[in-house]
PDB file of C-alpha atoms in Angstrom:
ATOM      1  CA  UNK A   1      17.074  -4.409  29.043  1.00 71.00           C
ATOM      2  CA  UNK A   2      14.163  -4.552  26.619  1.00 61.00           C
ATOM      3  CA  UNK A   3      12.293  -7.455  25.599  1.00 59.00           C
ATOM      4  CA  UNK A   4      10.079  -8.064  22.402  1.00 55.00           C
ATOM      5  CA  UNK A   5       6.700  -9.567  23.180  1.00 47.00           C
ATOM      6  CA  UNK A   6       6.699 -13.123  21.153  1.00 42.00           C
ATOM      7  CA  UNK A   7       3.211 -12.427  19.978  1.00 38.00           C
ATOM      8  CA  UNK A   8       4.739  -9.750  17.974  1.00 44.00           C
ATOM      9  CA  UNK A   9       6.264 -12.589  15.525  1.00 44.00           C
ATOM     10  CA  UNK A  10       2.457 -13.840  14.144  1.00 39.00           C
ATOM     11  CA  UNK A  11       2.107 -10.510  12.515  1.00 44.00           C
ATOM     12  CA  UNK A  12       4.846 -10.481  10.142  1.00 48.00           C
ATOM     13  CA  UNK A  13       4.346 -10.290   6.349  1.00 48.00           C
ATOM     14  CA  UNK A  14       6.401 -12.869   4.250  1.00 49.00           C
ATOM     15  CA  UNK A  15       7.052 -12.153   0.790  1.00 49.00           C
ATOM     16  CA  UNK A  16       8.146 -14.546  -2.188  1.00 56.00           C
ATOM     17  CA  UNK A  17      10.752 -13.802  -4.296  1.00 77.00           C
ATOM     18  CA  UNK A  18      13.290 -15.874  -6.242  1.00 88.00           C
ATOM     19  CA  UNK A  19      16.636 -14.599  -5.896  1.00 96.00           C
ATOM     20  CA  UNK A  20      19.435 -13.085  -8.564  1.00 97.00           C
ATOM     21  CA  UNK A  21      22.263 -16.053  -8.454  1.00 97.00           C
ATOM     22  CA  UNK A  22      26.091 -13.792  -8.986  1.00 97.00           C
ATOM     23  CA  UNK A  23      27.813 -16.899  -9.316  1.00 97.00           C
ATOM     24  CA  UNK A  24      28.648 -19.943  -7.744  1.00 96.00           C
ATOM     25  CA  UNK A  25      31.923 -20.195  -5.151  1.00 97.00           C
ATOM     26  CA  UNK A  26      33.925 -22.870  -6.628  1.00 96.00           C
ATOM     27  CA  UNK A  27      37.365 -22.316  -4.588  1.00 97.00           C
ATOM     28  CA  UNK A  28      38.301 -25.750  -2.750  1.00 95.00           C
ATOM     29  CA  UNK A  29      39.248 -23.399  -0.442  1.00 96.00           C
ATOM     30  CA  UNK A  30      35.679 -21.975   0.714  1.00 96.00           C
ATOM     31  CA  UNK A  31      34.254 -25.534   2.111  1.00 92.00           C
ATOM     32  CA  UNK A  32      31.975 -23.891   4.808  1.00 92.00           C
ATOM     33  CA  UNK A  33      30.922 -20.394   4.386  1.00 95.00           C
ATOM     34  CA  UNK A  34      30.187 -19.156   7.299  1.00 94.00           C
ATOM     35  CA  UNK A  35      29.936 -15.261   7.297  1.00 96.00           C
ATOM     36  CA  UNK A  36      29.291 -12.643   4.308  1.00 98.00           C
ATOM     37  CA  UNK A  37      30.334  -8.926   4.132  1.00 98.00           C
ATOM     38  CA  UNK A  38      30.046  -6.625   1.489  1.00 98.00           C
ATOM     39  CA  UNK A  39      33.095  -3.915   1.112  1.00 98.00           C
ATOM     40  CA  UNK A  40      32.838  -0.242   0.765  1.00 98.00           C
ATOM     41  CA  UNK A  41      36.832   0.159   0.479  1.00 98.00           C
ATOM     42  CA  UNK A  42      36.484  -2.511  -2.510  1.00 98.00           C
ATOM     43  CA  UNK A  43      32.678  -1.697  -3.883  1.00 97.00           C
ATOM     44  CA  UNK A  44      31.521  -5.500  -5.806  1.00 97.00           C
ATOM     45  CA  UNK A  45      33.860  -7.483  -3.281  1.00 98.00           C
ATOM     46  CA  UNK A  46      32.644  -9.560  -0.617  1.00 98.00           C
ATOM     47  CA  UNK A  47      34.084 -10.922   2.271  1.00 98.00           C
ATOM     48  CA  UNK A  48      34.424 -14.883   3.817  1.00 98.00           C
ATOM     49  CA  UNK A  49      35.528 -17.721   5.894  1.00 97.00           C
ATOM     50  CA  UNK A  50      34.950 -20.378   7.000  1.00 95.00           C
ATOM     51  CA  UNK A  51      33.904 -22.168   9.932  1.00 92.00           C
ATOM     52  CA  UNK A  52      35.276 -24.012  12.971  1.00 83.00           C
ATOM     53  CA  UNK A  53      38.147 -25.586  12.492  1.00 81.00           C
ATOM     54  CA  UNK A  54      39.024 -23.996   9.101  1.00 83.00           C
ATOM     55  CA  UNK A  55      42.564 -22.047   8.485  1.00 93.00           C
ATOM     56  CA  UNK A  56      43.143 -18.745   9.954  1.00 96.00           C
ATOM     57  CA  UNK A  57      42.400 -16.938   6.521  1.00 98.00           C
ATOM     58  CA  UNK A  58      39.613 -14.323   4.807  1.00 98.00           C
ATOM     59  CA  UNK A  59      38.630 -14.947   1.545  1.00 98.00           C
ATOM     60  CA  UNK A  60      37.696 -12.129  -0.460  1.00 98.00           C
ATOM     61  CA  UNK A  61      35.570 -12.818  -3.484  1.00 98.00           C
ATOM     62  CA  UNK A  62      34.686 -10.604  -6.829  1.00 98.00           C
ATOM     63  CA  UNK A  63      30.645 -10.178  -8.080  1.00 96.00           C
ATOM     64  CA  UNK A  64      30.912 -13.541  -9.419  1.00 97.00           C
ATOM     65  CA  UNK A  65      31.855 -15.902  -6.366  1.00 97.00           C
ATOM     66  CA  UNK A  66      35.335 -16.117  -7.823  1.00 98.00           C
ATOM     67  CA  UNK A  67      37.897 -15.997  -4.952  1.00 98.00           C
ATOM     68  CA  UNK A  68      40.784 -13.486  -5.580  1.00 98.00           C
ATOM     69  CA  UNK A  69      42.435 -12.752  -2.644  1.00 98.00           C
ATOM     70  CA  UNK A  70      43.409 -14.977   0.952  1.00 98.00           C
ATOM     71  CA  UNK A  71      43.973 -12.782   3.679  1.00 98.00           C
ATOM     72  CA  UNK A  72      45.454 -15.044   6.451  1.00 98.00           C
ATOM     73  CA  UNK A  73      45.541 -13.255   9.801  1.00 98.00           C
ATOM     74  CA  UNK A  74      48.927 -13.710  11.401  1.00 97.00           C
ATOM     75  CA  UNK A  75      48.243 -14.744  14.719  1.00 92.00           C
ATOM     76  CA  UNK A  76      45.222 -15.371  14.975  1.00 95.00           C
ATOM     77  CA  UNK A  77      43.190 -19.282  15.228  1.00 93.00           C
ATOM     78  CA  UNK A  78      40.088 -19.914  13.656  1.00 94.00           C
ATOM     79  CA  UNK A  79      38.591 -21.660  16.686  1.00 93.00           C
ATOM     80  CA  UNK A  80      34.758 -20.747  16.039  1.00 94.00           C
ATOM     81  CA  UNK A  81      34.370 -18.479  13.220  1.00 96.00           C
ATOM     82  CA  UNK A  82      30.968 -17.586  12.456  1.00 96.00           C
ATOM     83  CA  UNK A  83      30.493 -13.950  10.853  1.00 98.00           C
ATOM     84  CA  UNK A  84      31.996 -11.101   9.498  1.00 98.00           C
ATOM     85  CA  UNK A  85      31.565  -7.413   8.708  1.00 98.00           C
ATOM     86  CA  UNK A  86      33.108  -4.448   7.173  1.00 98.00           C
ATOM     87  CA  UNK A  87      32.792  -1.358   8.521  1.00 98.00           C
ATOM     88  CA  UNK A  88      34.392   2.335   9.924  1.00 97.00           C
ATOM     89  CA  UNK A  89      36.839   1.713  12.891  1.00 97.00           C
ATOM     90  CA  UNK A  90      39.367   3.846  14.502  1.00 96.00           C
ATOM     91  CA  UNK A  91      40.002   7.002  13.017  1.00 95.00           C
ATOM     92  CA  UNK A  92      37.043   6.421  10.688  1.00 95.00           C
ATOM     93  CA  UNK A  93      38.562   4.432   8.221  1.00 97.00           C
ATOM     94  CA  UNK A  94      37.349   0.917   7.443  1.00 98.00           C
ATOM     95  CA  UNK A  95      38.030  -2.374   8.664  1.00 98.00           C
ATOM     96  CA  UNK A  96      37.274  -5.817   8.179  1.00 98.00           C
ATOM     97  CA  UNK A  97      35.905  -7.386  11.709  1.00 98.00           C
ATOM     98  CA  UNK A  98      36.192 -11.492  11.913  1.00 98.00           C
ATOM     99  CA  UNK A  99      33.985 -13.099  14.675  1.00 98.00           C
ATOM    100  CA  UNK A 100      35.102 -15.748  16.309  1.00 97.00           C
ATOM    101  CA  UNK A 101      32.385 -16.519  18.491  1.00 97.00           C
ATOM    102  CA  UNK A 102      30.687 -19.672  18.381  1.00 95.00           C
ATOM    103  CA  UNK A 103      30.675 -21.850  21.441  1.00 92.00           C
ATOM    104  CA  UNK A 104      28.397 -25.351  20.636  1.00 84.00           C
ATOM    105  CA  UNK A 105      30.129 -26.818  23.761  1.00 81.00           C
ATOM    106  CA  UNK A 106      29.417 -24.117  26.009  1.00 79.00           C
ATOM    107  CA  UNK A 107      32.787 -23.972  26.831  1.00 81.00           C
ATOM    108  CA  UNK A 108      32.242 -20.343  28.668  1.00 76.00           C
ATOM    109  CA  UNK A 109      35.566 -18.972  27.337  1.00 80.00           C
ATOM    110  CA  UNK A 110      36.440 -15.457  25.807  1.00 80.00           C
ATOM    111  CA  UNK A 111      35.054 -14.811  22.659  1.00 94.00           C
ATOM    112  CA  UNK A 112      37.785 -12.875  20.319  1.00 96.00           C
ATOM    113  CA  UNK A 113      36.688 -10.363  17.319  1.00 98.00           C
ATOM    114  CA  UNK A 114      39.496  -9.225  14.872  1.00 98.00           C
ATOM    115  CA  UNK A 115      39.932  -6.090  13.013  1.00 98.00           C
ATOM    116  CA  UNK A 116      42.094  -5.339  10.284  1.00 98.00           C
ATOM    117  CA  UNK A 117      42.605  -2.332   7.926  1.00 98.00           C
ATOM    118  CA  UNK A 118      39.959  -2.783   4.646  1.00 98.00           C
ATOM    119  CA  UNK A 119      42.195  -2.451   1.630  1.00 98.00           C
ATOM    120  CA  UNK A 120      41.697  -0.224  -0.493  1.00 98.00           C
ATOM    121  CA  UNK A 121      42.925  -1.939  -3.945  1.00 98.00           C
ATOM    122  CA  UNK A 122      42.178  -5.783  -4.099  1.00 98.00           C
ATOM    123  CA  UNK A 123      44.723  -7.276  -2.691  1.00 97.00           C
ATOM    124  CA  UNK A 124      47.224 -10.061  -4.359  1.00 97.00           C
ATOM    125  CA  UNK A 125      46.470 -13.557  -4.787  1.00 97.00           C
ATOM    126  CA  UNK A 126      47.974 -14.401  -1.099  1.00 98.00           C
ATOM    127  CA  UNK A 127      48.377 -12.013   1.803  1.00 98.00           C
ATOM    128  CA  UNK A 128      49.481 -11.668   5.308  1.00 98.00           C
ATOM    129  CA  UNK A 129      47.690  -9.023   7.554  1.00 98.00           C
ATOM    130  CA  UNK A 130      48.007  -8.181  11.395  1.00 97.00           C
ATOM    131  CA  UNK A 131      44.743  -8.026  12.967  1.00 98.00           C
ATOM    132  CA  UNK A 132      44.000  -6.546  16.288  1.00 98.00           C
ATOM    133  CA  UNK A 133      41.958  -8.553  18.501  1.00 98.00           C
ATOM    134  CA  UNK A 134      39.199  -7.564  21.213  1.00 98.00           C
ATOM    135  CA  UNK A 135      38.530 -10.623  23.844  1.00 97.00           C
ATOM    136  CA  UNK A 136      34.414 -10.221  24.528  1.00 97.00           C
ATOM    137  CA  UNK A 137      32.871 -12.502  27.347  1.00 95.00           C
ATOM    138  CA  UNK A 138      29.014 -12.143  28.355  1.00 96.00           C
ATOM    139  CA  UNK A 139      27.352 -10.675  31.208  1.00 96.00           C
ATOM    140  CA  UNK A 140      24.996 -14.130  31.685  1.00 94.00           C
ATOM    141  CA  UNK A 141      27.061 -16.869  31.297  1.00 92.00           C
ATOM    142  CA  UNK A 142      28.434 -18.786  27.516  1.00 92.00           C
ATOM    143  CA  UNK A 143      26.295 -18.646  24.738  1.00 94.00           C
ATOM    144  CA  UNK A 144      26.887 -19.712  20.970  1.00 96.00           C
ATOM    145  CA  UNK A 145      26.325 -16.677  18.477  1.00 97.00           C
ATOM    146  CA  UNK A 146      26.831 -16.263  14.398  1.00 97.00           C
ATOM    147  CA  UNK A 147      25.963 -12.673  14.326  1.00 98.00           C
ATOM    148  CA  UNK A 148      28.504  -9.999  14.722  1.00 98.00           C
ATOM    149  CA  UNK A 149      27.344  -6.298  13.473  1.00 98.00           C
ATOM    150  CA  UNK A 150      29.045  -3.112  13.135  1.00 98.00           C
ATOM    151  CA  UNK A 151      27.089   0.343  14.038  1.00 98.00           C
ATOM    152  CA  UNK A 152      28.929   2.701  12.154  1.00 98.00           C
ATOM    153  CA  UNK A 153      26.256   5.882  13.841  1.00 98.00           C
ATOM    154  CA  UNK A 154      26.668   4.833  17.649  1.00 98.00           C
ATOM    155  CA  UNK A 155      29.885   3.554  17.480  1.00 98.00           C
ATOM    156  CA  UNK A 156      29.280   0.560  18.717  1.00 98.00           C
ATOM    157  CA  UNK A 157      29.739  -3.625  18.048  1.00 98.00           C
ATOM    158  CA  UNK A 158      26.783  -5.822  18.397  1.00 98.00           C
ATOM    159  CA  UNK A 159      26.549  -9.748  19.032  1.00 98.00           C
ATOM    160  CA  UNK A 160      23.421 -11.689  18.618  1.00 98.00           C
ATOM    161  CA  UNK A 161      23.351 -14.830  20.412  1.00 98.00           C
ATOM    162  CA  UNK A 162      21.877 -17.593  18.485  1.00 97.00           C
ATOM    163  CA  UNK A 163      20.571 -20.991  20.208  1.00 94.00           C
ATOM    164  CA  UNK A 164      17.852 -19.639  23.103  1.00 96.00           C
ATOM    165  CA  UNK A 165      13.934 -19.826  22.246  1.00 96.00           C
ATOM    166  CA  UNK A 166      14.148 -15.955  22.378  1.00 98.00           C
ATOM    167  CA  UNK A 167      17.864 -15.169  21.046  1.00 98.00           C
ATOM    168  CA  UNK A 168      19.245 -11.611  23.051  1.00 98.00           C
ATOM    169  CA  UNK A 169      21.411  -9.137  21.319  1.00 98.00           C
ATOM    170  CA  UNK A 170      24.549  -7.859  23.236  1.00 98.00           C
ATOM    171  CA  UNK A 171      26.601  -4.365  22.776  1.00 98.00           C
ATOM    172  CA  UNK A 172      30.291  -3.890  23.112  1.00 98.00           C
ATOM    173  CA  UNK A 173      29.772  -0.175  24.277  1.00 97.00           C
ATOM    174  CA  UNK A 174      31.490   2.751  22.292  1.00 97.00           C
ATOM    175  CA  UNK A 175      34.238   3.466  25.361  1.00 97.00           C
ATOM    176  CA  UNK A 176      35.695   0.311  23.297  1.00 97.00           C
ATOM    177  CA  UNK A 177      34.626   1.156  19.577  1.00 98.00           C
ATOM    178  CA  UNK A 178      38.528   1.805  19.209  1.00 97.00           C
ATOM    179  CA  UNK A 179      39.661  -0.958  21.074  1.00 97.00           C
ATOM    180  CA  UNK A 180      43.030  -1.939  21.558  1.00 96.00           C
ATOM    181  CA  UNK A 181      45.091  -4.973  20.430  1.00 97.00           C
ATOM    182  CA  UNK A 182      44.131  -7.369  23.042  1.00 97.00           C
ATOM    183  CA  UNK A 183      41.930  -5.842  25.475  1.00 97.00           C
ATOM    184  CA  UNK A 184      38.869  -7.353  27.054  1.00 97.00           C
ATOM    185  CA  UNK A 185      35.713  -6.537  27.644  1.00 97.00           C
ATOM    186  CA  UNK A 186      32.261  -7.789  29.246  1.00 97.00           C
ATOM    187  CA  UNK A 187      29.554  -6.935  26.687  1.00 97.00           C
ATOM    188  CA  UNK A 188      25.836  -5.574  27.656  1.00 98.00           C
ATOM    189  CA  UNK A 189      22.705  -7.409  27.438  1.00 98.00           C
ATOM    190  CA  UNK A 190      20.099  -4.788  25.781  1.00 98.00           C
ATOM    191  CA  UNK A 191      17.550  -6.221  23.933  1.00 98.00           C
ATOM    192  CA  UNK A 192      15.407 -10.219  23.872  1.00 98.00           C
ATOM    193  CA  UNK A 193      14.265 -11.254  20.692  1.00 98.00           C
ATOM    194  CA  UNK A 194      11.657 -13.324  19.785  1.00 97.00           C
ATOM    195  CA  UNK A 195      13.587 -15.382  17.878  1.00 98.00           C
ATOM    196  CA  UNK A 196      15.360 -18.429  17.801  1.00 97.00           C
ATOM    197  CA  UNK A 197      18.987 -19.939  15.926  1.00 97.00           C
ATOM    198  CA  UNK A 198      19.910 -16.810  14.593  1.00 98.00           C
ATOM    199  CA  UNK A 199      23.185 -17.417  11.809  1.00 97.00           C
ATOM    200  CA  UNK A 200      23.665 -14.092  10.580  1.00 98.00           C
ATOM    201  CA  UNK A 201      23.365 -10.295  10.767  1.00 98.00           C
ATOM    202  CA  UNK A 202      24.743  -6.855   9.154  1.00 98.00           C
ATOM    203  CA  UNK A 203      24.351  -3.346   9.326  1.00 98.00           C
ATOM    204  CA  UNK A 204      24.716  -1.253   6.249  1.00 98.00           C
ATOM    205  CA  UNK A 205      27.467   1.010   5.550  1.00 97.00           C
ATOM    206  CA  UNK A 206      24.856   4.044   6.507  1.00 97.00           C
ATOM    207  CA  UNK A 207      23.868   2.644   9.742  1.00 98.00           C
ATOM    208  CA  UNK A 208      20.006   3.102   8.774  1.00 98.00           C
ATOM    209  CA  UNK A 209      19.490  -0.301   7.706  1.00 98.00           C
ATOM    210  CA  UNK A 210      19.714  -3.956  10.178  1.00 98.00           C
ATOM    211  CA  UNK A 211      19.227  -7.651   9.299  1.00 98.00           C
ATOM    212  CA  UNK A 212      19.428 -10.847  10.756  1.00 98.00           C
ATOM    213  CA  UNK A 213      18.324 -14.121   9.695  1.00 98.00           C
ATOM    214  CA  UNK A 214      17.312 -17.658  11.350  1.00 97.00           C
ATOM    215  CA  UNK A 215      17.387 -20.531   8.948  1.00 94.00           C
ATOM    216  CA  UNK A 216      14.282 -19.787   6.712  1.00 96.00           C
ATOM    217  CA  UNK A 217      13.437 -15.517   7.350  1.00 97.00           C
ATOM    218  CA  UNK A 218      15.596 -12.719   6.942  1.00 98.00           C
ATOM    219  CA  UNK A 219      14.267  -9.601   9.553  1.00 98.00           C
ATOM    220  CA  UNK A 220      14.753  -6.245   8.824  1.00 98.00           C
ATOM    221  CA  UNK A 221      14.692  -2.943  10.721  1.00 98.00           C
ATOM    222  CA  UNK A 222      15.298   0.712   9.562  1.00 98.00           C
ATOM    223  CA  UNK A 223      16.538   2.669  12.048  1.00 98.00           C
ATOM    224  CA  UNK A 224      15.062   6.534  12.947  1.00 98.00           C
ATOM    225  CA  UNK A 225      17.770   9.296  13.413  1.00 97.00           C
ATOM    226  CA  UNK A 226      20.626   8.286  15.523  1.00 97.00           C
ATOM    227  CA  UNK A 227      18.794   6.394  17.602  1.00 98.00           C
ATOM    228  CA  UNK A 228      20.385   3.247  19.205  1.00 98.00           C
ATOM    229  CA  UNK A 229      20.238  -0.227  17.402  1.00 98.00           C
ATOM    230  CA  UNK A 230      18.694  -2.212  20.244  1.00 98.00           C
ATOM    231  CA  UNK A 231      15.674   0.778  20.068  1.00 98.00           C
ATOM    232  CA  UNK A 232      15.622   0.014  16.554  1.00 98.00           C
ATOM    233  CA  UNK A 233      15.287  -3.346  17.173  1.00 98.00           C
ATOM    234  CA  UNK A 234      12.531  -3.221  19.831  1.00 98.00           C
ATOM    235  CA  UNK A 235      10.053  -2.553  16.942  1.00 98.00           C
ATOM    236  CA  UNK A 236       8.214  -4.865  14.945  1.00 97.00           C
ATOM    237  CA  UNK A 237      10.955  -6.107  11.885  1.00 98.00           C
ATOM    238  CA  UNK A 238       9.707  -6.672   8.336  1.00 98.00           C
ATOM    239  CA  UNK A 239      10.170 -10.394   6.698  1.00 98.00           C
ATOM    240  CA  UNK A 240      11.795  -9.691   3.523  1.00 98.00           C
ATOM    241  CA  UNK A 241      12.008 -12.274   0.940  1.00 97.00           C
ATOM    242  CA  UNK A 242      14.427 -15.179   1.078  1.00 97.00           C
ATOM    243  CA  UNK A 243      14.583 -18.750  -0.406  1.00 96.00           C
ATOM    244  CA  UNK A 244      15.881 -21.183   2.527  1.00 95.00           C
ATOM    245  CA  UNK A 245      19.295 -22.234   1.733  1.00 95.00           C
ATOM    246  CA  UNK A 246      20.899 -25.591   3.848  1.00 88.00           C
ATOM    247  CA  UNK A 247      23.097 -24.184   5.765  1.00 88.00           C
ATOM    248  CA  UNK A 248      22.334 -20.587   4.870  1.00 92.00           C
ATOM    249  CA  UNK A 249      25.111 -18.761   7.302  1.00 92.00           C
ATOM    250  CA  UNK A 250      26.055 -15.747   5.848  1.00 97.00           C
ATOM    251  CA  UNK A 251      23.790 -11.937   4.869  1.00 98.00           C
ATOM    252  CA  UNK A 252      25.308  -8.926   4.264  1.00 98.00           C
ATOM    253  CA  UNK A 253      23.030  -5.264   2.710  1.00 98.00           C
ATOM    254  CA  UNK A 254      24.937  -4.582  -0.721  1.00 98.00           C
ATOM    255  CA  UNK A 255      27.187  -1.020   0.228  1.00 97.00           C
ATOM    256  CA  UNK A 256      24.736   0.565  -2.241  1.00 97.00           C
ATOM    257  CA  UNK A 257      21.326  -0.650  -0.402  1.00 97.00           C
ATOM    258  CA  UNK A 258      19.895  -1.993  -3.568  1.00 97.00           C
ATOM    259  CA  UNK A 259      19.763  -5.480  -2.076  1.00 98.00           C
ATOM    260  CA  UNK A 260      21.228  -7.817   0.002  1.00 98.00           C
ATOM    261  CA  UNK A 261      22.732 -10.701  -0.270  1.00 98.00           C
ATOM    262  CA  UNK A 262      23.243 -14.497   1.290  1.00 98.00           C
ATOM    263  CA  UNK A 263      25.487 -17.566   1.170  1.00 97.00           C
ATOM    264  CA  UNK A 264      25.438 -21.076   2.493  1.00 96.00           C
ATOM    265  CA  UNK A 265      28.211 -23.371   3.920  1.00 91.00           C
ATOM    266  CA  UNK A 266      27.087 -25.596   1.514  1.00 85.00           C
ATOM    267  CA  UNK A 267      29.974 -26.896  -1.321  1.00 88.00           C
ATOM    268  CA  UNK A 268      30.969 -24.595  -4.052  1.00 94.00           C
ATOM    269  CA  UNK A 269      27.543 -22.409  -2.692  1.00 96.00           C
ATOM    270  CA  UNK A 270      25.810 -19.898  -5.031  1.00 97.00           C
ATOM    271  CA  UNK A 271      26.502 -16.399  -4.223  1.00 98.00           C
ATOM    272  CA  UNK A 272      22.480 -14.769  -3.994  1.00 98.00           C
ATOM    273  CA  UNK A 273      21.629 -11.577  -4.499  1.00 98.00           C
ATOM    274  CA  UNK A 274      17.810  -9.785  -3.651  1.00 98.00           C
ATOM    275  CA  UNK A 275      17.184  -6.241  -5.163  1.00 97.00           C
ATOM    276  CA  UNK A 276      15.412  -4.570  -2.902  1.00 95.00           C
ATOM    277  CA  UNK A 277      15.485  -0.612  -2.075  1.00 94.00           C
ATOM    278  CA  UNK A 278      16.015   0.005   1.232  1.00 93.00           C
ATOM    279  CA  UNK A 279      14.557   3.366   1.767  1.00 80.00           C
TER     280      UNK A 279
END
């Protein structure tokens, strides 16, 4: 397992830059964002949830923040749900992966992440969906994470653990990249971070590009070749401009890499967009 030298933190540029506001979320229904993830099946979409405690439903919204669509996931409880992605999955088509893995209490339980097939048309005003479901423990004990990435190059599914003075980033290898409904796993410690209380994190569509964010940065890494994401993330990320946001929970890199993106659990939160070209 690697680890990042702390020191390495001082040297990071921060940049100002006052976001793009899309709209504000103003669906009673979205009291406490909690993840953020752009679609590629559904290009000017975004997905959502809520946290803890919440109903067992994904809220997709349009450009604006308006919500359109509740996808409730038949099944499944929304115990601890923290982030979201959307991303290739068996077979290479898309899927929308829930991540129900926050543990405040330390509770030391399986974690759960849910898949279901993206849509490819919006969907109607109330849905129903079957989502598979991969039970993920850790190789050291509980831990509370937010951050739940999909590597669409290696194949694999990422965790980043959130509460620790240096936060560690865990793999669900690519043996289980296709996993099936409800099969288990132990995840791999690969990489320490020098960073602490961690709340979000995406991958973009391509694979080249990687966030995360704490509660006032947003980190970013661009990946070389096929190389693996924690090797990516060994290096020295770049501080890219963000405006703090209480409660800011939720980044995802737009599906056309001309920005990214951020929400709060805040009520009726603003839905912010940065332009930036990742290159």
């Amino acid at each position: 397992m690697r680890m990042i030298p702390i020191l390495l933190l001082l040297n990071l540029p921060v940049m100002a830059q006052t976001p793009e506001v899309l709209g504000k979320v103003k669906s009673d229904k979205i009291d406490e964002a909690s993840g953020l993830a752009a679609s590629a099946t559904l290009p000017g979409y975004y997905w959502t949830h809520n946290d803890s405690g919440g109903k067992n439903e994904v809220y997709l919204l349009d450009s604006k923040g308006k919500l359109v669509s509740s996808v409730k996931l038949k099944g499944a409880v929304n115990r601890d749900w923290e982030d979201i992605a959307e991303n290739i999955g068996p077979g290479g088509k898309h899927y929308v992966y829930v991540g129900d893995i926050g543990d405040n209490l330390k509770l030391n339980i399986p974690m759960q992440i849910y898949r279901y097939p993206a849509p490819l048309t919006v969907p109607g005003e109330k849905v129903t969906v079957h989502a598979d479901v991969l039970f993920i423990k850790y190789p050291d004990g509980s831990r509370d994470a937010e951050s739940l990435m999909i590597d669409p190059i290696g194949k694999c599914i990422y965790v980043v653990s959130k509460r620790e003075k240096q936060v560690n980033l865990y793999k669900v290898p690519a043996r289980y990249f296709n996993f099936t409904d409800q099969q288990q796993v132990t995840m791999e410690k690969v990489l320490t971070l020098p960073y602490t209380w961690i709340t979000a994190g995406d991958i973009s569509q391509n694979g080249e590009h990687i966030v995360i964010k704490d509660k006032s940065h947003i980190y970013y890494w661009r990946r070389k070749g096929n190389e693996a994401i924690e090797v990516t993330m060994a290096r020295q990320a770049t501080v890219l401009p963000y405006v703090p946001e209480k409660q800011g929970e939720g980044v995802t890199i737009s599906v056309d890499n001309k920005g990214y993106l951020t929400i709060s659990e805040g009520k009726k939160p603003d839905l912010f967009f940065y332009p930036h070209i990742f290159k």
